[in-house]
Coordinates of C-alpha atoms in Angstrom, one line a residue:
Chain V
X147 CA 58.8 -25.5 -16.9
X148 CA 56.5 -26.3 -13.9
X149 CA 56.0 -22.7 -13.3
X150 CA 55.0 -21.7 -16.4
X151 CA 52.9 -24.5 -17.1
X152 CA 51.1 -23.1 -14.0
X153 CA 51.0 -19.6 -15.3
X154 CA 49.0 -20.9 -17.7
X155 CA 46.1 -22.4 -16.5
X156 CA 45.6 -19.6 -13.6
X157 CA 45.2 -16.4 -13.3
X158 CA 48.2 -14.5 -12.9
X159 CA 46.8 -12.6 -9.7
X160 CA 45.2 -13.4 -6.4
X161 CA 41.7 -12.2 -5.1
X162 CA 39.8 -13.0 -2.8
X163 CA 36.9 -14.7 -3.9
X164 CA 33.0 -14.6 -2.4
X165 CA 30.1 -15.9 -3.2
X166 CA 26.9 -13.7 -1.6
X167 CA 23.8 -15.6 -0.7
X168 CA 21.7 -12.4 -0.7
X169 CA 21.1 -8.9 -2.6
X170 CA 22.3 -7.0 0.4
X171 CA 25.5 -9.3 1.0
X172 CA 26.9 -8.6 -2.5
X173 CA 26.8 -5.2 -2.1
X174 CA 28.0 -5.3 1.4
X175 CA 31.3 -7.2 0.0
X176 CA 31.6 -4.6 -2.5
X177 CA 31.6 -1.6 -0.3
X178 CA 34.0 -3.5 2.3
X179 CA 36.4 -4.6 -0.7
X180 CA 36.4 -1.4 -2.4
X181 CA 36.6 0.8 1.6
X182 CA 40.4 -1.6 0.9
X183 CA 41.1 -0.5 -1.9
X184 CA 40.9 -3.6 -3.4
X185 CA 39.2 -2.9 -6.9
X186 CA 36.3 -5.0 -6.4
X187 CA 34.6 -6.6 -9.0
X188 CA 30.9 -8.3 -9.7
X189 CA 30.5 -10.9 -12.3
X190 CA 28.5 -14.1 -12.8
X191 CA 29.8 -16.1 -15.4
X192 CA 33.0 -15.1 -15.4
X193 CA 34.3 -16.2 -18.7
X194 CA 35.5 -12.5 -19.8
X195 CA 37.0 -12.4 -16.2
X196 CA 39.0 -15.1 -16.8
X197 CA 39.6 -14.9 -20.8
X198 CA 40.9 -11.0 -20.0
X199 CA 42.2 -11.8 -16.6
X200 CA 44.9 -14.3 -17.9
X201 CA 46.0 -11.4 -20.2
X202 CA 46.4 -8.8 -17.4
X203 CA 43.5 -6.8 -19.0
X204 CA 40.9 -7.1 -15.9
X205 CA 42.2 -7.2 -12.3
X206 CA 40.7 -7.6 -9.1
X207 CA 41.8 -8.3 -5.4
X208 CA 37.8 -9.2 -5.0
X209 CA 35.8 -10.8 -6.7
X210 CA 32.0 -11.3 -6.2
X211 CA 30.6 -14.5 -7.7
X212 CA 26.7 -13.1 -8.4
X213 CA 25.8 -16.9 -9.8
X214 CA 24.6 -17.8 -6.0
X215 CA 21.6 -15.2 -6.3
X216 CA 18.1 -16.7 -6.5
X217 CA 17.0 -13.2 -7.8
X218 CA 19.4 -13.9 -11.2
X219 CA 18.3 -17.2 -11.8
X220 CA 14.4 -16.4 -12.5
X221 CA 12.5 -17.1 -15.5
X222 CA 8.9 -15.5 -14.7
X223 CA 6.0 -14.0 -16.1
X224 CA 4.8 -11.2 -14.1
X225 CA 1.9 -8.6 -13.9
X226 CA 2.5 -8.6 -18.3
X227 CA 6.0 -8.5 -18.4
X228 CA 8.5 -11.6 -18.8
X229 CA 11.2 -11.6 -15.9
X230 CA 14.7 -13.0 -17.1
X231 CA 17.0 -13.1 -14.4
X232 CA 20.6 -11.6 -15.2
X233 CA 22.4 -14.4 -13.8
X234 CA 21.2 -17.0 -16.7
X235 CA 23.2 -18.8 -18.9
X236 CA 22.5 -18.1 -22.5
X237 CA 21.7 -21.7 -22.7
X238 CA 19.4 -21.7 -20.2
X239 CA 17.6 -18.8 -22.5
X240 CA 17.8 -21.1 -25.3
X241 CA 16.1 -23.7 -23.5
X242 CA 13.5 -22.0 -22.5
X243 CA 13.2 -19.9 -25.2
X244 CA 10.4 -17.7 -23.9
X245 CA 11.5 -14.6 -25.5
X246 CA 12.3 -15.8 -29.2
X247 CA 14.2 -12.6 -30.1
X248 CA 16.3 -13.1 -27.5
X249 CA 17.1 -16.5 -28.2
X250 CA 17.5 -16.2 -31.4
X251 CA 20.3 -13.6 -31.0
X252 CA 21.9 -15.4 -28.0
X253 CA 22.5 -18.5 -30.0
X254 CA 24.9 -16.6 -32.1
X255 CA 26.9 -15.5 -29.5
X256 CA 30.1 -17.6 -28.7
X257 CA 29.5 -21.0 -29.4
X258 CA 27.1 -23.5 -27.9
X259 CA 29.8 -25.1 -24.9
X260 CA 31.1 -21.6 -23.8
X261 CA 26.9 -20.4 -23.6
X262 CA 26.6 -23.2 -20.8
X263 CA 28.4 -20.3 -18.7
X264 CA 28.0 -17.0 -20.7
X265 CA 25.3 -15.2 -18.7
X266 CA 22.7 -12.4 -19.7
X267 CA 24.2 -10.1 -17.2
X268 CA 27.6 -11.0 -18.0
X269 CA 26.8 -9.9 -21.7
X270 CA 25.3 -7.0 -21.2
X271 CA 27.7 -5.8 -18.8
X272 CA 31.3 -7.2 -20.4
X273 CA 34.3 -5.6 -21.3
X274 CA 34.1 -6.9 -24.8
X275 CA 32.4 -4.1 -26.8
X276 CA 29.8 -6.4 -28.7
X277 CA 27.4 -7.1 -25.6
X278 CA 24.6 -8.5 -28.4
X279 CA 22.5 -10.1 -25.9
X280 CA 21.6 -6.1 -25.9
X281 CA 20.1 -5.6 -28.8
X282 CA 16.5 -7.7 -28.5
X283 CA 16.5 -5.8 -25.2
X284 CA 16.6 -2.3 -27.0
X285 CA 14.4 -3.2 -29.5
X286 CA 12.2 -3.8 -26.7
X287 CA 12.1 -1.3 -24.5
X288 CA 12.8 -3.8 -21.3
X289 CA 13.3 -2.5 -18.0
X290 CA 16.7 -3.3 -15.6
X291 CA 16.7 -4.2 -12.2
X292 CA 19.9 -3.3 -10.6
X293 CA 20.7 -3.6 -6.8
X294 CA 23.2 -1.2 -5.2
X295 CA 24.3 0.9 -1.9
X296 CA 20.5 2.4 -2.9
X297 CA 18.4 -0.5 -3.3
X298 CA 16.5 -1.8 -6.1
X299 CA 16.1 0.5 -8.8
X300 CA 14.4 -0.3 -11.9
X301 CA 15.2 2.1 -14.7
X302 CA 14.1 1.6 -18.6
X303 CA 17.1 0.6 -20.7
X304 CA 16.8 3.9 -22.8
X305 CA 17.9 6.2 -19.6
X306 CA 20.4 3.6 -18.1
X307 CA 22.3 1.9 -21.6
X308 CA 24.3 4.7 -23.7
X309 CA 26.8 2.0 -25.3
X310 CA 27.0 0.2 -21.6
X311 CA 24.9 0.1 -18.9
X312 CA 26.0 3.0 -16.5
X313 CA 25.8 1.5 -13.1
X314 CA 26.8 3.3 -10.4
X315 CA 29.7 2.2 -8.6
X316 CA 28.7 -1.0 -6.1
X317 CA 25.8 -1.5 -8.9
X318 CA 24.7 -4.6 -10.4
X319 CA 22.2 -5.8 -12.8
X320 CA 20.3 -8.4 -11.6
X321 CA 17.0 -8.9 -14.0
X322 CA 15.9 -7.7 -17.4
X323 CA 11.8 -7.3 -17.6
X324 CA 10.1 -7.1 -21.2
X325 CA 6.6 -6.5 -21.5
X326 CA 4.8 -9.7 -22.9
X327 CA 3.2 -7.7 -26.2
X328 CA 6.9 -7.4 -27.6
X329 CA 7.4 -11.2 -27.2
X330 CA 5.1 -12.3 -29.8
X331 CA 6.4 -9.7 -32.7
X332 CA 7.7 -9.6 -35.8
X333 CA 11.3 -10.1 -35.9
X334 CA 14.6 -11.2 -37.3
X335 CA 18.3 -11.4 -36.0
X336 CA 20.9 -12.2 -38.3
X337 CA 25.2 -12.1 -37.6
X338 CA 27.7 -11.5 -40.1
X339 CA 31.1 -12.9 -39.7
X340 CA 34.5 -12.5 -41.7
X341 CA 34.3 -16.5 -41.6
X342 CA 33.4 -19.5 -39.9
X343 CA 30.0 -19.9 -38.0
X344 CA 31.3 -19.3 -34.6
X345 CA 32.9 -16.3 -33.0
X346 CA 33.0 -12.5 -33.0
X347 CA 30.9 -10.5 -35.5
X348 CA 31.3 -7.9 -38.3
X349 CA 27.8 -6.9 -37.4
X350 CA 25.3 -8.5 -35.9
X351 CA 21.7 -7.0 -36.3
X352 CA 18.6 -7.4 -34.9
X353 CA 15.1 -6.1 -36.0
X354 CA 11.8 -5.5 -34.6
X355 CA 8.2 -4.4 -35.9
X356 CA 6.1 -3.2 -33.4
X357 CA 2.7 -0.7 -34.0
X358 CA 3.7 -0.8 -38.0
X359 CA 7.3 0.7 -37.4
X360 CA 10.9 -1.1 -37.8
X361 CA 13.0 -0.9 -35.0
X362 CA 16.8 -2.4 -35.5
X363 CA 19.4 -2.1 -33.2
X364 CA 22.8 -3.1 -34.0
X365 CA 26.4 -4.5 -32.6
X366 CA 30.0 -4.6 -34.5
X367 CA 29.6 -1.4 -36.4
X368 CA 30.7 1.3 -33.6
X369 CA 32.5 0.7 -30.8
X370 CA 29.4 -0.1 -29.0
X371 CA 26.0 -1.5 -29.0
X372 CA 23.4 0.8 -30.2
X373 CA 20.0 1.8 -31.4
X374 CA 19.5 5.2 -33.1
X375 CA 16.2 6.5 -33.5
X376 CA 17.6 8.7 -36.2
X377 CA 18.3 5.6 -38.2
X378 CA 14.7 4.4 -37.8
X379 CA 13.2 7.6 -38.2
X380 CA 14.9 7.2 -41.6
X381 CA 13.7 3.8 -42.3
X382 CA 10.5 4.2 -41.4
X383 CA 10.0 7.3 -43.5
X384 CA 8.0 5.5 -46.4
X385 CA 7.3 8.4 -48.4
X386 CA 11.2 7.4 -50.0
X387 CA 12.2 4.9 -52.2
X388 CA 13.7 1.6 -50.2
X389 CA 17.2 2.5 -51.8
X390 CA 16.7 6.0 -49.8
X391 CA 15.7 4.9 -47.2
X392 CA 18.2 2.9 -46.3
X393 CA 20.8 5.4 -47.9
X394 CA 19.6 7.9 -45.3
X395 CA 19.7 5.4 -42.3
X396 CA 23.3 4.8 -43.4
X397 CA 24.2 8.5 -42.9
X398 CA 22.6 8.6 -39.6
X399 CA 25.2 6.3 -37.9
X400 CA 25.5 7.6 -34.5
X401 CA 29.5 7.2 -34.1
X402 CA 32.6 6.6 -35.9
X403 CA 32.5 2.9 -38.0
X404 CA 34.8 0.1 -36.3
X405 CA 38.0 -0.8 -38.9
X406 CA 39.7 -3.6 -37.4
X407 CA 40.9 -7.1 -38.1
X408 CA 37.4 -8.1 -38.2
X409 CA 36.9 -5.8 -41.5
X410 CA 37.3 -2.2 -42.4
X411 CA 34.9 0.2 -42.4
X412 CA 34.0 0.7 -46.6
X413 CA 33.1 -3.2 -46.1
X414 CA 31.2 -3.1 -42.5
X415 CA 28.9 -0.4 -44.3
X416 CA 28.6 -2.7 -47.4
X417 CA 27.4 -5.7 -45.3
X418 CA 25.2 -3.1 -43.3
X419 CA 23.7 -1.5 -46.4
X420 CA 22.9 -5.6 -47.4
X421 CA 21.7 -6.5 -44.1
X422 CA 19.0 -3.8 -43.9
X423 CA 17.8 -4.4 -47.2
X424 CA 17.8 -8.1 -46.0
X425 CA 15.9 -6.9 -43.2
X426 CA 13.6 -5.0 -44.6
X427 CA 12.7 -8.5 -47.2
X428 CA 12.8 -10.6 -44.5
X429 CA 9.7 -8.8 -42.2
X430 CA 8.1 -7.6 -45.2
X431 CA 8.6 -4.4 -44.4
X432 CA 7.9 -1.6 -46.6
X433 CA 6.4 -3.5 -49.5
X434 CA 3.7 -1.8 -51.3
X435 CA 0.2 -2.8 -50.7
Chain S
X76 CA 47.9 -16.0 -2.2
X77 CA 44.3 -17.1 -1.6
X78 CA 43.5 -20.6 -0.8
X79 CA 40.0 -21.7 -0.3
X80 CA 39.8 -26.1 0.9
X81 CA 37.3 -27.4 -1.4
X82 CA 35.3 -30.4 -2.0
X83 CA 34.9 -31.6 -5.2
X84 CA 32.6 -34.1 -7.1
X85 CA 34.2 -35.4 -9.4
X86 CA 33.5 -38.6 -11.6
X87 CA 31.1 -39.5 -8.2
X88 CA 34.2 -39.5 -5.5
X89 CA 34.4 -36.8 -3.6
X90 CA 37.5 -34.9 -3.8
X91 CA 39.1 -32.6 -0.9
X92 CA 41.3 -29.8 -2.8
X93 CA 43.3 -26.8 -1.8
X94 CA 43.2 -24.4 -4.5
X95 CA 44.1 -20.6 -5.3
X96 CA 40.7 -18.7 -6.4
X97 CA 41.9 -18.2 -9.5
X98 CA 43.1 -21.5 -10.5
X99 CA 40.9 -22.8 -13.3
X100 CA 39.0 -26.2 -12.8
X101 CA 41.3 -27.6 -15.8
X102 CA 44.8 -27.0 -13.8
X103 CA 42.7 -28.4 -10.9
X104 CA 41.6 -31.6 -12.4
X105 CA 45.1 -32.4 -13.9
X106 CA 47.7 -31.3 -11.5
X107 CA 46.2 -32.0 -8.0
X108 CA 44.0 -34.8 -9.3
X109 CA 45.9 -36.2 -12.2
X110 CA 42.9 -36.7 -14.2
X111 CA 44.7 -35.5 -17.7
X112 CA 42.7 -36.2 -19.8
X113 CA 41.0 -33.1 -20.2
X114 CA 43.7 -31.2 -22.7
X115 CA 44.9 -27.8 -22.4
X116 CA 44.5 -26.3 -25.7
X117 CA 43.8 -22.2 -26.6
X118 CA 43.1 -21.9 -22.4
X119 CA 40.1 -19.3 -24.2
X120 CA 37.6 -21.1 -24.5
X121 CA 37.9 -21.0 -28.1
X122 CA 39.0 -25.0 -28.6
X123 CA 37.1 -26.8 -26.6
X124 CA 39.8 -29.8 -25.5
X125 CA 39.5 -29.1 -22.0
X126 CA 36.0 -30.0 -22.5
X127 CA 34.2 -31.8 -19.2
X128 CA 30.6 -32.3 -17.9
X129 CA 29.5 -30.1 -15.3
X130 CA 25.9 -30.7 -14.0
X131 CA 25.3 -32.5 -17.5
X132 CA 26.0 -30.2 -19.6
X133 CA 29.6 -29.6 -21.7
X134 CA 32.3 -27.1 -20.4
X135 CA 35.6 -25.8 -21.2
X136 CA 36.9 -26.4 -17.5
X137 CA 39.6 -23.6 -18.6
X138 CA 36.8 -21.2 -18.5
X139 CA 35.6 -22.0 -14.9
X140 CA 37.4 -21.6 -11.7
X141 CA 37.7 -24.7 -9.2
X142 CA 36.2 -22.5 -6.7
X143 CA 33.5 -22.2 -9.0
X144 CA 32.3 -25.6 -9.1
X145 CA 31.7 -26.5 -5.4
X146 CA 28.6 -28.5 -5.5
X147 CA 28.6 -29.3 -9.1
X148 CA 28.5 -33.4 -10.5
X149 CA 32.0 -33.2 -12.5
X150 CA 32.2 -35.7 -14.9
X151 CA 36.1 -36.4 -16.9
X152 CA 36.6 -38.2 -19.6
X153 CA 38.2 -40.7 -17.2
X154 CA 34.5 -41.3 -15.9
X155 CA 32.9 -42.7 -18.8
X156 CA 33.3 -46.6 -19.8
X157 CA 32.6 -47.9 -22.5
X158 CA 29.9 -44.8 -23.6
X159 CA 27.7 -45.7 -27.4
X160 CA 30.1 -42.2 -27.5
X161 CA 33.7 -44.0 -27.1
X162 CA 32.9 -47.1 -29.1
X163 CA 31.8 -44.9 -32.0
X164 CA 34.6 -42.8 -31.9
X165 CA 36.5 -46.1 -32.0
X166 CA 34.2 -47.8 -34.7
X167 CA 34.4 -45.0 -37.1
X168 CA 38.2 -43.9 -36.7
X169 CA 37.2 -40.3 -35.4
X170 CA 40.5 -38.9 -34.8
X171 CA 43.9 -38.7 -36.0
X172 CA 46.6 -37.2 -33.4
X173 CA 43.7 -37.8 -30.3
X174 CA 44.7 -34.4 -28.7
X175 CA 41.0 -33.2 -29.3
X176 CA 39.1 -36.4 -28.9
X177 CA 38.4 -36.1 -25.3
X178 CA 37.2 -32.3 -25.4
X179 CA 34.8 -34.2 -28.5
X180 CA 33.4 -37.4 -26.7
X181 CA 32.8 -35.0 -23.8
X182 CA 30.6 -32.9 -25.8
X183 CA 29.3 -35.4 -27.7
X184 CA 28.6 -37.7 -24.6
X185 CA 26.5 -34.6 -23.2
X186 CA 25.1 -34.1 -26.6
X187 CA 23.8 -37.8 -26.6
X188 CA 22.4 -37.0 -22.9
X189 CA 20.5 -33.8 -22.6
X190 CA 19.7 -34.4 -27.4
X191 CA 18.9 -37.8 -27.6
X192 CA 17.2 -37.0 -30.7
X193 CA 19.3 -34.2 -32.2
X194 CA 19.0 -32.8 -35.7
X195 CA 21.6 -32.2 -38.2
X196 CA 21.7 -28.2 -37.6
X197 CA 21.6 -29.0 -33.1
X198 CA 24.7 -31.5 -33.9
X199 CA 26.5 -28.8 -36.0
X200 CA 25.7 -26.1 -33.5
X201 CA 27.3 -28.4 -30.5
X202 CA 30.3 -29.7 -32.4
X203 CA 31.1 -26.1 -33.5
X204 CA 32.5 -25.7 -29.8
X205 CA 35.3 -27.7 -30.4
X206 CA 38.1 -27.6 -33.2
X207 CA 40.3 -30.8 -34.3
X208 CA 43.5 -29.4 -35.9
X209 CA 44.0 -32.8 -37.7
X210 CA 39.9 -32.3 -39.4
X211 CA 38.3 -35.5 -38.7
X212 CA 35.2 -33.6 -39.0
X213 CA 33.6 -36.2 -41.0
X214 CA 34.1 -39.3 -38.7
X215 CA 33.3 -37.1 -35.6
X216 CA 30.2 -36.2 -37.1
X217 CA 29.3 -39.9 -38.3
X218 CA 30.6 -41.5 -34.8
X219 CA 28.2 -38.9 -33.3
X220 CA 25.1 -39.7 -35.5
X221 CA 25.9 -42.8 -34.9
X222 CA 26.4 -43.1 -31.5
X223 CA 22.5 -41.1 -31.0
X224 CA 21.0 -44.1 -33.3
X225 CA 22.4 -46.4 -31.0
X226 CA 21.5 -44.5 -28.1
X227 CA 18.2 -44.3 -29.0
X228 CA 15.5 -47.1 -27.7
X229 CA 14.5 -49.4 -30.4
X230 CA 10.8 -49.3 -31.8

């Protein structure tokens, strides 16, 4: 009984465990870990590391604990862009709340104890398909930072995040920049849920007007984050009806519709067709002058 | 197996502890410092009776590694006394079987702390981290308004 009281409260396979005080030393680690074959890993918050660990759906024989990074832990304005350093807790966004979007998205995520450890990075980077800490960072065009055997390589989100980020082995994301003029607009974020206020989405959406034009970008209706131009071209396109509009952004989808536990797919499109029209009410968008 | 020595603040003594790196701070806590009253519940981080106070702030110690929280101010249920939190828990009957109501004070005690002046929607939004299977909803929710009256300095 001893044993498998054990079991439960561990993780059912050892690593080593390090905790790099610089850029350079995590990646170091890396390298040396993965030149032993042991399947190294990064992450910061490690809640999905230990959540998926216990079920024998992550493993490591090396883990590298980011959180000890100055570089992750930065909240800065900088030459007209807003610095968010990876290694954040989604409460600590919260609290500061400098990028409103952002928060407002973030809050949804999890609930408010397990946030305390949830990072930004972690998010965006996690196993678990929804990543919606994602979305305000599509809608505005931010910039990653990643550090690697390479260096520091800053890369806009468009070329480096198709579904994940694609870092390149011994990668990792270590700050998210937004320029300032994004952090001021129009917006709205709204989740959907099967039930209850806490917990995984149906779809969780998250909208933008910037220069006159709707941007949305979306989690929990494909197997992955996304934001399709298609499906804005096809909002935007005001010389339609609403109805069409948003009929045509509906067939512009970029990938196969999740139908899971969660909901099937007739009733994720349902809520989606309702949540762009909600959208679309909500930011004004569209109305005749 | 790999065992990192430790040292541990927890409920302000300092504690020296041999741990595996992936033994979470909850098995830590109750089996090498017999501090139980942290509860193991979903072990997900869905529940939230293995809530403690970490710098502060509320966490589900099943969610965090012992190795994690080397230099962190650890705070058990075992560490509070006589909190506004505890006597309203008390005063308004806020739970029924008691398996959730340390994960709940915890939260709420942190709550009280880092909110003293905490709307209805920032309560909801913090109690939403933890579930009590027996629903005292109502009487956690009135021992915590309660509690932040009291905890609030008189005009």
């Amino acid at each position: 009984m001893e044993d498998k009281g054990r079991e439960s409260v561990m993780l059912p396979f050892g690593f080593d465990y390090y905790r790099p005080k610089s850029l350079e030393e995590a990646v170091t680690r890396f390298q040396q870990a993965d030149q032993s074959l042991k399947e190294p890993m990064y992450f910061s918050g490690a809640t999905e590391f230990l959540t998926l660990g216990r079920i024998n759906q992550v493993y490591t024989e090396a883990a590298i604990d980011l959180k000890g990074l100055s570089e992750g832990k930065i909240i800065q304005f900088d030459q007209g862009y807003l610095v968010l350093g990876a290694n954040l807790t989604l409460t600590e966004i919260e609290e500061a709340n400098v990028f409103p979007l952002l928060t407002s998205t973030s809050k949804e995520i999890a609930d408010h104890t397990a946030r305390g450890k949830i990072t930004l990075g972690g998010n965006i980077c996690g196993q678990i398909f929804y990543r919606e800490a994602v979305l305000p960072l599509l809608l505005a065009d931010s910039q990653m930072v990643m550090v690697g055997p390479e260096g520091i390589k800053v890369k806009p989100i468009h070329e480096i995040f198709h579904e994940r980020l694609l870092l390149q082995r011994g990668e990792y994301l270590i700050q998210v920049a937004t320029e300032s003029r994004y952090l001021d607009a129009p917006f709205i974020s709204i989740k959907r849920r099967q039930q209850w206020e806490t917990g995984y989405p149906l779809i969780t959406i998250a909208a933008l007007i910037m220069e006159n034009k709707l941007r949305v970008a979306i989690s929990g209706l494909c197997t992955f984050p996304f934001r399709s131009k298609e499906m804005e071209g096809a909002l935007n396109n005001l010389e339609v009806s609403p109805q069409e509009r948003i009929h045509n952004a509906l067939a512009s989808i970029p990938g196969p519709i999740l139908h899971d536990v969660e909901g099937s797919s007739d009733y994720r499109l349902f809520v989606l067709e309702n949540l762009l029209v909600d959208v679309c009410e909500a930011l004004k968008f569209g109305e005749r002058e | 197996m790999k065992l990192h020595t430790i040292h541990l603040n927890v409920n302000d003594e300092e504690q020296k502890v041999t741990v595996r790196s992936g033994d979470t701070l909850l098995y830590t806590i109750r089996e090498q410092l017999g501090l139980t009253g942290a509860k193991p519940g979903c072990l997900n981080g869905d529940c939230g009776a293995c809530t403690i106070q970490v710098d502060g702030w509320p966490m589900k110690s099943c969610l965090m590694m012992a190795v994690e929280a080397e230099g962190k101010q650890i705070t058990t249920i075992e560490g509070l006394n006589n909190t506004p939190i505890q006597e309203a828990f008390v005063h308004h009957f806020a739970f029924q079987c008691g398996y959730c109501t340390p994960g709940f004070i915890m939260n709420g005690h942190s709550l009280i702390q880092k909110k003293p002046d905490a709307d209805d929607s920032t309560i909801k939004e913090w109690l939403e981290s933890n579930i009590c299977r027996c629903t005292s909803y109502i009487e956690i929710e009135k021992a915590i308004k309660f509690a932040l009256g009291k905890n609030k300095p008189s005009s």
